[in-house]
CSV table of C-alpha atoms in Angstrom, one decimal:
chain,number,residue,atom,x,y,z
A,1,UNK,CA,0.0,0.0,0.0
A,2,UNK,CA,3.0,2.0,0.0
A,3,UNK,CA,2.5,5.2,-2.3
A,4,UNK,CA,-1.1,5.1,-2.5
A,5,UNK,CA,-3.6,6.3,-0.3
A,6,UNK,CA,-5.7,4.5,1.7
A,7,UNK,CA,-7.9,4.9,5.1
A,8,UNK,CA,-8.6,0.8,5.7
A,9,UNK,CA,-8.2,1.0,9.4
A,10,UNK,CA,-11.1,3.5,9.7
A,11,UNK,CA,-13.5,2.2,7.0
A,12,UNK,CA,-12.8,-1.5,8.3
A,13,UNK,CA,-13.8,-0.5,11.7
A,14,UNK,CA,-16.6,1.7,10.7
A,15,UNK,CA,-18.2,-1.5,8.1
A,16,UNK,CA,-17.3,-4.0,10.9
A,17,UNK,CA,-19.9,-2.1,13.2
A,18,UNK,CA,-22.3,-2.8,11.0
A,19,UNK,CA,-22.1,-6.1,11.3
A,20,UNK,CA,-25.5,-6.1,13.5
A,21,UNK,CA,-27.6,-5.0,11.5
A,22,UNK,CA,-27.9,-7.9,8.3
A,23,UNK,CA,-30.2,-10.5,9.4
A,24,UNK,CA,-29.4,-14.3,10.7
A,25,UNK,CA,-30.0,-17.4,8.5
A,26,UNK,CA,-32.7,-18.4,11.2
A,27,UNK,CA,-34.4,-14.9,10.9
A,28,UNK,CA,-34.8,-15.0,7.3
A,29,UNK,CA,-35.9,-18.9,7.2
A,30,UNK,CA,-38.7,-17.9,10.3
A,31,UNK,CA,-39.9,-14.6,7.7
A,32,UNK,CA,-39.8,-17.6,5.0
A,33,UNK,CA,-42.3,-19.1,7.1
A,34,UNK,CA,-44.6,-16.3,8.0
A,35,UNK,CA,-46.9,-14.9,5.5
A,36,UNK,CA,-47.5,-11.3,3.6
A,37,UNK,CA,-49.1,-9.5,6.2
A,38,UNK,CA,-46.5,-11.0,8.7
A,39,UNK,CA,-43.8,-9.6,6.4
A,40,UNK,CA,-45.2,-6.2,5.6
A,41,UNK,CA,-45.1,-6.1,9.5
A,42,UNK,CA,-41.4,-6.4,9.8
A,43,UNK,CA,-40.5,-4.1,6.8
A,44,UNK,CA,-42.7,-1.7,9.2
A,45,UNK,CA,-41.0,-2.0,12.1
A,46,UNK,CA,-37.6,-3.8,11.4
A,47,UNK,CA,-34.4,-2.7,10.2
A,48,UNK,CA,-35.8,-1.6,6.7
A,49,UNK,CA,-38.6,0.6,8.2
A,50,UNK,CA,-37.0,3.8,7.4
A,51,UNK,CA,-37.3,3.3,3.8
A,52,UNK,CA,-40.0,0.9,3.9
A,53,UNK,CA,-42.2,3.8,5.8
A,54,UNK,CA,-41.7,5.8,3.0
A,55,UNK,CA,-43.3,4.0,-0.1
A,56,UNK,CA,-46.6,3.7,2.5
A,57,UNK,CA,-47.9,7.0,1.3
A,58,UNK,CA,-47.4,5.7,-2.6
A,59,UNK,CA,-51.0,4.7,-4.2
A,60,UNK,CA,-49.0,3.4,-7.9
A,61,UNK,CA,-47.4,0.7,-6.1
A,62,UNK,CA,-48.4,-3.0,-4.9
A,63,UNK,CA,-47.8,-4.0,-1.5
A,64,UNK,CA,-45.1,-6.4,-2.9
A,65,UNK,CA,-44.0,-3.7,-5.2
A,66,UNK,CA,-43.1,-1.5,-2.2
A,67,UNK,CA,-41.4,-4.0,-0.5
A,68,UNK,CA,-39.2,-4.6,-3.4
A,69,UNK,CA,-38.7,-0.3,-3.7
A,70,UNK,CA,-38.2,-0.3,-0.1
A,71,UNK,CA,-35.6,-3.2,-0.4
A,72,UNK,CA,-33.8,-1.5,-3.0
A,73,UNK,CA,-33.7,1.8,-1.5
A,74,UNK,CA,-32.2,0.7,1.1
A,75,UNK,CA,-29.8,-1.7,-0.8
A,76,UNK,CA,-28.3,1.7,-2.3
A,77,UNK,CA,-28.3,3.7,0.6
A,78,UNK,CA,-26.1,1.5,2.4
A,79,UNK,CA,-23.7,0.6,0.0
A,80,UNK,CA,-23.6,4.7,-1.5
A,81,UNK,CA,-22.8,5.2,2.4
A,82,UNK,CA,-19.7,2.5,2.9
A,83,UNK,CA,-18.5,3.9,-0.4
A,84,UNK,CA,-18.4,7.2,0.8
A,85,UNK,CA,-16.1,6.4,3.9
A,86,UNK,CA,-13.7,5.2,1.5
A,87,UNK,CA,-10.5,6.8,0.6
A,88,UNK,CA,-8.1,6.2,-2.3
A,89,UNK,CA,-7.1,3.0,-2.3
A,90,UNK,CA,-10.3,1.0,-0.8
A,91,UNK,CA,-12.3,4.2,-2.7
A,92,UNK,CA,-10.9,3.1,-6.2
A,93,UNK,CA,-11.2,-0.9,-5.6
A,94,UNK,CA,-15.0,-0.6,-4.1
A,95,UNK,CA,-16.0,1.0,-6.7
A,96,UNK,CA,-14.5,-1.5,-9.2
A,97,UNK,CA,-16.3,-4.0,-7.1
A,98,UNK,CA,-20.4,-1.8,-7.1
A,99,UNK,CA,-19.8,-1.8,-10.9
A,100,UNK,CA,-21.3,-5.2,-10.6
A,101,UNK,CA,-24.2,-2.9,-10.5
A,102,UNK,CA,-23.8,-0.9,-13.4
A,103,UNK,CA,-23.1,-5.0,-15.2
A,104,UNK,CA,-26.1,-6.2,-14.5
A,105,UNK,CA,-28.0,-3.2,-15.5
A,106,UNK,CA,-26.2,-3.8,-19.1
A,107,UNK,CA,-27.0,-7.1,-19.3
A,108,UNK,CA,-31.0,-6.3,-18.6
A,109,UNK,CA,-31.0,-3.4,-21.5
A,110,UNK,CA,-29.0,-6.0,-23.7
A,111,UNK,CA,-32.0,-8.6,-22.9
A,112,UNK,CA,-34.3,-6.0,-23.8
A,113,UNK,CA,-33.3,-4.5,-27.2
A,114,UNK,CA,-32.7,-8.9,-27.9
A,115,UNK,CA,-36.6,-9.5,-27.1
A,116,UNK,CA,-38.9,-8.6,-29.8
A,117,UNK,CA,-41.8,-7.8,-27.0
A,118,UNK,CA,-40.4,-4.4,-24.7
A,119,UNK,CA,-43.6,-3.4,-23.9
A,120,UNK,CA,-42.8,-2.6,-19.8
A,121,UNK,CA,-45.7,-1.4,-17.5
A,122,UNK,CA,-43.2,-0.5,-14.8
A,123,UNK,CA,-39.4,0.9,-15.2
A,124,UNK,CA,-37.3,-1.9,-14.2
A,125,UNK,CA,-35.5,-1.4,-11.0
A,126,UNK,CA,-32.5,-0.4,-11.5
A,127,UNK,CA,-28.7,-1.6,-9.2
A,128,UNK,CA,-28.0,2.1,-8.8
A,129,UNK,CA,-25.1,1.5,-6.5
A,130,UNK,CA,-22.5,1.7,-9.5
A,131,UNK,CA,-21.4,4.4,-11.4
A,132,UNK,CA,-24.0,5.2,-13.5
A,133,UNK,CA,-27.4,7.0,-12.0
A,134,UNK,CA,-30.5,6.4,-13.6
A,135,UNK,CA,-31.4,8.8,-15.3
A,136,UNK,CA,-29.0,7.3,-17.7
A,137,UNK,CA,-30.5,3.7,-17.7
A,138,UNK,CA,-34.3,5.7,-17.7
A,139,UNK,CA,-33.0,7.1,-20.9
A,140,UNK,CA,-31.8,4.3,-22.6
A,141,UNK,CA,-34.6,2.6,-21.3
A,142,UNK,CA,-37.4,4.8,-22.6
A,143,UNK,CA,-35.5,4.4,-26.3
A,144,UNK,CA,-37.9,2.7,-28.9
A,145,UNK,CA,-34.8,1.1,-30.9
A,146,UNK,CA,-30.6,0.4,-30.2
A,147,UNK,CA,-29.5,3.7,-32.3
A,148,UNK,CA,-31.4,6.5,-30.3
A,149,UNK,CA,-30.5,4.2,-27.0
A,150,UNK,CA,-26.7,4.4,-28.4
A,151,UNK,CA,-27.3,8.3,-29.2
A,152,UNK,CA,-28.3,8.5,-25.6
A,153,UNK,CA,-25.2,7.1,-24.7
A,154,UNK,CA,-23.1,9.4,-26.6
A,155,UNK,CA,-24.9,12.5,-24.9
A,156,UNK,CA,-24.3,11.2,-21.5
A,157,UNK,CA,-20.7,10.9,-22.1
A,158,UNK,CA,-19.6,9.0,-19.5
A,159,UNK,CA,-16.8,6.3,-20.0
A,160,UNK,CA,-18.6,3.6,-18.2
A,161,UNK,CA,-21.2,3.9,-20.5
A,162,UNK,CA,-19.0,3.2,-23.6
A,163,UNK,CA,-18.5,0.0,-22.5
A,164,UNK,CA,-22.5,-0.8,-23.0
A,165,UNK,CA,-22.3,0.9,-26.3
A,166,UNK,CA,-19.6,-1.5,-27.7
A,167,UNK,CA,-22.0,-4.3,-26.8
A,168,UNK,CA,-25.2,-2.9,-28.0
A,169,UNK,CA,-22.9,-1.8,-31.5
A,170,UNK,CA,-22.4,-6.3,-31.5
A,171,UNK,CA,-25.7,-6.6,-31.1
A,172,UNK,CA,-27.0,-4.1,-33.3
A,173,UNK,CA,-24.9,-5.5,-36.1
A,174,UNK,CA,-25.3,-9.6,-35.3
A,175,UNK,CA,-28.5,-9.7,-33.6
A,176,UNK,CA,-27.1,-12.6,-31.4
A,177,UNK,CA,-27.3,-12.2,-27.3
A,178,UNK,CA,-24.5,-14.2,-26.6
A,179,UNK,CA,-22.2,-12.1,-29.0
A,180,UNK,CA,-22.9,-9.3,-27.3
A,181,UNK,CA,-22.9,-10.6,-23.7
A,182,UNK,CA,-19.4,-11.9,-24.5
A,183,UNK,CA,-18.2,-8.4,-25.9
A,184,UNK,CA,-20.1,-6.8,-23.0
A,185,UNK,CA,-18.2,-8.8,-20.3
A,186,UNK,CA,-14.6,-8.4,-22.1
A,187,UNK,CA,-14.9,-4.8,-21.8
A,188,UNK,CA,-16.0,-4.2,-18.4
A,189,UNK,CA,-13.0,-6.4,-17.3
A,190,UNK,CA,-10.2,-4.6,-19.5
A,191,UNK,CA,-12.1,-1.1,-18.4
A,192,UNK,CA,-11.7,-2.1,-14.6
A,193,UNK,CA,-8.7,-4.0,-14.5
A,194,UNK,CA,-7.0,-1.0,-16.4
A,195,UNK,CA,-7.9,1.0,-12.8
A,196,UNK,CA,-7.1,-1.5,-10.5
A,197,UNK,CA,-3.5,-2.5,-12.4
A,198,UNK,CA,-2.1,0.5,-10.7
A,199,UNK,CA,-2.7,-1.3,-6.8
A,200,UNK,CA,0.2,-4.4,-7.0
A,201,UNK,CA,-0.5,-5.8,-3.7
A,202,UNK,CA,-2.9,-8.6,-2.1
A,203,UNK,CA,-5.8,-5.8,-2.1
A,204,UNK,CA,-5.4,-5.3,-5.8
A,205,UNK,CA,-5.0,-8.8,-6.4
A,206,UNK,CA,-8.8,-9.9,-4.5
A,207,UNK,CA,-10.4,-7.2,-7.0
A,208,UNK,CA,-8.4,-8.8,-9.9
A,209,UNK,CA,-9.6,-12.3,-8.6
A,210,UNK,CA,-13.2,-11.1,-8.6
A,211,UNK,CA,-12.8,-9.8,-12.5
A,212,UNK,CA,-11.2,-13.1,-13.1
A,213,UNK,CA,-14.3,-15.5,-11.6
A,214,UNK,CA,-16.8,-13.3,-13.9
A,215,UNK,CA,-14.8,-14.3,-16.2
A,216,UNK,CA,-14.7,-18.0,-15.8
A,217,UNK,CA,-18.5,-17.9,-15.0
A,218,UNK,CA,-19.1,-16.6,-18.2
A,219,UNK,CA,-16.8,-19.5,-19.5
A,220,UNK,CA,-18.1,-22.1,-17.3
A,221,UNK,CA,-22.2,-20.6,-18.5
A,222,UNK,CA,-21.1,-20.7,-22.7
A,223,UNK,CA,-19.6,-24.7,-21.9
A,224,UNK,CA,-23.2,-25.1,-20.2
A,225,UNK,CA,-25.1,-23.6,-22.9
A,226,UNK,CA,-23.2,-25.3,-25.2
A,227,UNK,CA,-23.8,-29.1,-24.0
A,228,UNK,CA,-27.7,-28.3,-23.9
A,229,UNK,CA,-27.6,-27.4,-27.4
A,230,UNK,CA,-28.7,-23.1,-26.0
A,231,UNK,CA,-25.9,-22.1,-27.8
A,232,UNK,CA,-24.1,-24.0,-31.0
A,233,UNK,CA,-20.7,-24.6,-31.9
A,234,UNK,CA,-20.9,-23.1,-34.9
A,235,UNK,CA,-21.9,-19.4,-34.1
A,236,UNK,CA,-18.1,-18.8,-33.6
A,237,UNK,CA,-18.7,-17.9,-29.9
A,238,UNK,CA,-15.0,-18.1,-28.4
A,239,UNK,CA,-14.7,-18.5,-24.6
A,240,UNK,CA,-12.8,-15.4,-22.7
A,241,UNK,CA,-9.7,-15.0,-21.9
A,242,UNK,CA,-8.3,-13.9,-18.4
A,243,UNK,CA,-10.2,-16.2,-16.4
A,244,UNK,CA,-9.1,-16.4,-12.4
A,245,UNK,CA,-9.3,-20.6,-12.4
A,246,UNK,CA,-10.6,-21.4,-15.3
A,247,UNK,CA,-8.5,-22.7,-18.5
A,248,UNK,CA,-10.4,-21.7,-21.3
A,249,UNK,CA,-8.2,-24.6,-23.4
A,250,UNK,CA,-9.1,-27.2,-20.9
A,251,UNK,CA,-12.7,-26.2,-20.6
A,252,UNK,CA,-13.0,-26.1,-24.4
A,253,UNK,CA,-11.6,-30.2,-24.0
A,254,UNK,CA,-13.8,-31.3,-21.7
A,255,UNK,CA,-16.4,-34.0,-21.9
A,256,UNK,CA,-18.2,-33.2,-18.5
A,257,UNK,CA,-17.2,-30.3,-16.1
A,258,UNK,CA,-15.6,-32.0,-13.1
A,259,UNK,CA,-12.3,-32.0,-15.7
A,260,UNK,CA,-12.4,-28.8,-16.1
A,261,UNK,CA,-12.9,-27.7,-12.7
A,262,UNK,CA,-10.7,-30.2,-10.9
A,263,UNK,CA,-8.8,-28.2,-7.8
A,264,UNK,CA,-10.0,-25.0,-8.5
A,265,UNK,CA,-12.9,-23.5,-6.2
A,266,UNK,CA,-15.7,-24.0,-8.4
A,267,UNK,CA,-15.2,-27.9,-7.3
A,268,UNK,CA,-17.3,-27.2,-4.4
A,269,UNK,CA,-20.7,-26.1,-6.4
A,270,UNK,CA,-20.5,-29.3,-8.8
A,271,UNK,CA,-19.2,-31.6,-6.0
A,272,UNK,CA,-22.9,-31.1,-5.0
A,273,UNK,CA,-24.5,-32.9,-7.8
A,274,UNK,CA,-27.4,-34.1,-8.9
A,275,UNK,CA,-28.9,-31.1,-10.6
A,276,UNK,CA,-32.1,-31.5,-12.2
A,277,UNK,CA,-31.6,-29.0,-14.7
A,278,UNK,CA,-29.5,-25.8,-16.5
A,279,UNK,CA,-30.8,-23.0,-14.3
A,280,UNK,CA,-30.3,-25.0,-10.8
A,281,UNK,CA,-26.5,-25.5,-12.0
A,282,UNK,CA,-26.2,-22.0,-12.4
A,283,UNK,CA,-28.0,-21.7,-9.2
A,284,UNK,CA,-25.1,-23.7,-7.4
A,285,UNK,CA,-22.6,-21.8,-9.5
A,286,UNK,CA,-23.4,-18.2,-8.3
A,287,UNK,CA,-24.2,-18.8,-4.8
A,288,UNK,CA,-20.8,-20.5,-4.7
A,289,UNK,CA,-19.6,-17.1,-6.0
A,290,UNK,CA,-21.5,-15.3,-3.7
A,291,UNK,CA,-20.3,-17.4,-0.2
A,292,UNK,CA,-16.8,-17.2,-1.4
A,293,UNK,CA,-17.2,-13.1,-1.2
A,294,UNK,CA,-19.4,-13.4,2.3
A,295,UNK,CA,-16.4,-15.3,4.1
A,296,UNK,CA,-14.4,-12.2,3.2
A,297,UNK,CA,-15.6,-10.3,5.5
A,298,UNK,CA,-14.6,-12.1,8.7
A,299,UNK,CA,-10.8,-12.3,6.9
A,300,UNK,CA,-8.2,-9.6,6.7
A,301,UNK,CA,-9.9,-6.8,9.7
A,302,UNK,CA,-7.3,-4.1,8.2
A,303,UNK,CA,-7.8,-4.9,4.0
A,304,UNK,CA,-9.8,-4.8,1.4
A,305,UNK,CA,-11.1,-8.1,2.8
A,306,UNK,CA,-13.9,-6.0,5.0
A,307,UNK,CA,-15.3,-3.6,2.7
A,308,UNK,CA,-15.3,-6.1,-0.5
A,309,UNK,CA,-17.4,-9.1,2.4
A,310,UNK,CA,-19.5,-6.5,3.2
A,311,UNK,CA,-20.9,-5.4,-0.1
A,312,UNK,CA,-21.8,-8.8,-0.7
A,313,UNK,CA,-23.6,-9.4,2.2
A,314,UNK,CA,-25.7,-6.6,1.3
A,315,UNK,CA,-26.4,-7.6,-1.8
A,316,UNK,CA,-26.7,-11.3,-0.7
A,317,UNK,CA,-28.9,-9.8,2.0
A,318,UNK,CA,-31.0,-8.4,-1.0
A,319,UNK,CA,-31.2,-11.2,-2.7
A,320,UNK,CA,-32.8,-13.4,-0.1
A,321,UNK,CA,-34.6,-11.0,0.9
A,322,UNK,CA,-36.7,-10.7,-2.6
A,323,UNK,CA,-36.8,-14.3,-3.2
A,324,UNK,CA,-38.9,-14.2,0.7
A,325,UNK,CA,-40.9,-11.7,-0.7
A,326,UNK,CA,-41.9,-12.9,-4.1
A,327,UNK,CA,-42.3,-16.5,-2.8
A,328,UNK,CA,-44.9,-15.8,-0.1
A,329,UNK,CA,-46.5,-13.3,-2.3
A,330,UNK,CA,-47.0,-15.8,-4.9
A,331,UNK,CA,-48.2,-18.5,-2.4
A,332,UNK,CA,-44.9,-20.8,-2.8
A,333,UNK,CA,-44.2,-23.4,0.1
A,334,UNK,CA,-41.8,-22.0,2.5
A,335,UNK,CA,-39.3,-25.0,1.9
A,336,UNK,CA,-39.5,-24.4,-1.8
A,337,UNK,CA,-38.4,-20.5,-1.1
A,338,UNK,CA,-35.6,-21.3,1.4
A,339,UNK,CA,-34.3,-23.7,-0.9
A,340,UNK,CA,-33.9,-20.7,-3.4
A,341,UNK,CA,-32.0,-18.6,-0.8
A,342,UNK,CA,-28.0,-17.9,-0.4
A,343,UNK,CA,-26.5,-19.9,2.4
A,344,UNK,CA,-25.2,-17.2,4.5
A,345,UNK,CA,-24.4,-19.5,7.8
């Protein structure tokens, strides 16, 4: 850390207080078990009242819709807040880290413009903890076709948002979603890793090691897609490069994954087995992703450890917490919705 800024003693302390306030496994599996009126109670009272109490007041939304708002809202507040504690160092690596957000907004306007019906009766609720706000993802949004969302782009002029107009260009020109994913990923990892190059020390490298386990999910996803005949051969799709376990030469070889996963930490999601279909792979793939990031936050008290576990138990947190939501709205069994959760024991 030598030459660089950085303030990790104080925003390590200041995150670790925090600690208190994410909910227990047991408290999320007995609001599992409740039902609606049960939950609205504890968004009333609990530690999401704040901005729970105000979306009451709003007659457009539905009870779950305000849940979700109040979810969200609070989601950013929190993770705007840590990010704003931060200093040099930990400043520049969190917010290579809350691009996730910005990510996985691209990836839902990229679905969009892909789907010939984009008839939406509701914006879509936007990860605003990024670097983009959303006026910027309203305005693309609100764009009947890719060229006046690309001209919105352009006006914005923001270098983050170059990276989604690269993908939407691939798209645009091929009309094929996994093109432009592809293009999409490879340029948010050269954008970020560019910033976080300059930090050549175990901080740096956690942040590189994130970037690089995008990049073999996206690998691992394309093998997937490609064995259940989603995605063929023969559309030229090339798996990327700068993966953090994954060999893209060995994956490319390999007749089932365990070969290509052998002694690398993704052995632990397909050690479990038995999955009944595409999706509940994935499943076991990104909530291995996600416990590896939890257990950060009990590592390191003085790194980038702290600050990088607790953004993802906030957004773990999240998670679970709309999963709850959506399955007792919609009646589900409360086995059925814990099932669906990320482990956070």
């Amino acid at each position: 850390m030598i030459g660089h800024k950085e303030n990790y003693s104080y925003l390590c302390a200041a995150l670790k207080g925090r600690a208190a306030r994410f909910y227990k496994w047991e408290e999320l599996c007995a609001l599992a078990r409740g039902d609606f009126k049960a939950l609205e109670s504890e968004f009333l009272e609990g530690r999401y009242r704040e901005s729970y109490r105000s979306q009451i007041l709003s007659t457009l939304s539905s009870p779950l819709r305000k849940i979700e708002l109040s979810i969200i809202f609070e989601v950013t507040k929190r993770l705007r807040t840590a990010h704003s504690k931060a200093e040099g160092e930990p400043y520049d690596l969190m917010s290579a880290v809350l691009s996730r957000g910005d990510l996985h907004n691209f990836r839902v306007i990229l679905r969009r413009f892909a789907s010939n019906h984009r008839i939406q009766t509701e914006e879509y609720l936007w990860h605003l903890y990024g670097n983009l706000p959303r006026k910027f993802y309203k305005n693309i949004w609100d764009s009947n076709n890719i060229p006046a969302a690309r001209e919105q782009i352009y006006l914005f002029d923001d270098p983050h948002g170059m990276i989604l107009d690269k993908a939407l260009m691939v798209l645009q020109n091929t009309g094929n979603l996994i093109k432009a994913e592809r293009d999409l990923i490879l340029s948010y990892i050269n954008y970020h890793e560019g910033i976080v190059s300059k930090y050549q020390n175990k901080n740096g490298a956690l942040v590189r090691e994130f970037l690089g386990r995008l990049v073999d999910l996206w690998n691992i996803n394309l093998w997937l897609r490609e064995r259940a005949n989603i995605a063929s051969k023969e559309e030229g799709l090339r798996y990327l490069p700068g993966g953090a376990w994954i060999d893209p030469e060995v994956l490319a070889k390999a007749k089932v994954i365990t070969e290509a996963v052998h002694g690398t930490p993704w052995r632990k999601a397909v050690r479990k087995g038995g999955f009944k279909s595409f999706q509940e792979f994935q499943w076991h793939l990104q909530s291995e992703f996600w416990t590896w990031q939890v257990s950060l936050f009990r590592k390191d008290p003085l790194g980038f450890e702290v600050p990088f576990g607790y953004i993802a138990k906030v957004l773990v947190e999240w998670s679970n917490l709309n999963i709850i939501a959506v399955g007792i709205a919609f009646g589900s069994h409360p086995k059925k919705i814990t099932d669906r959760l990320i482990p956070i024991k």
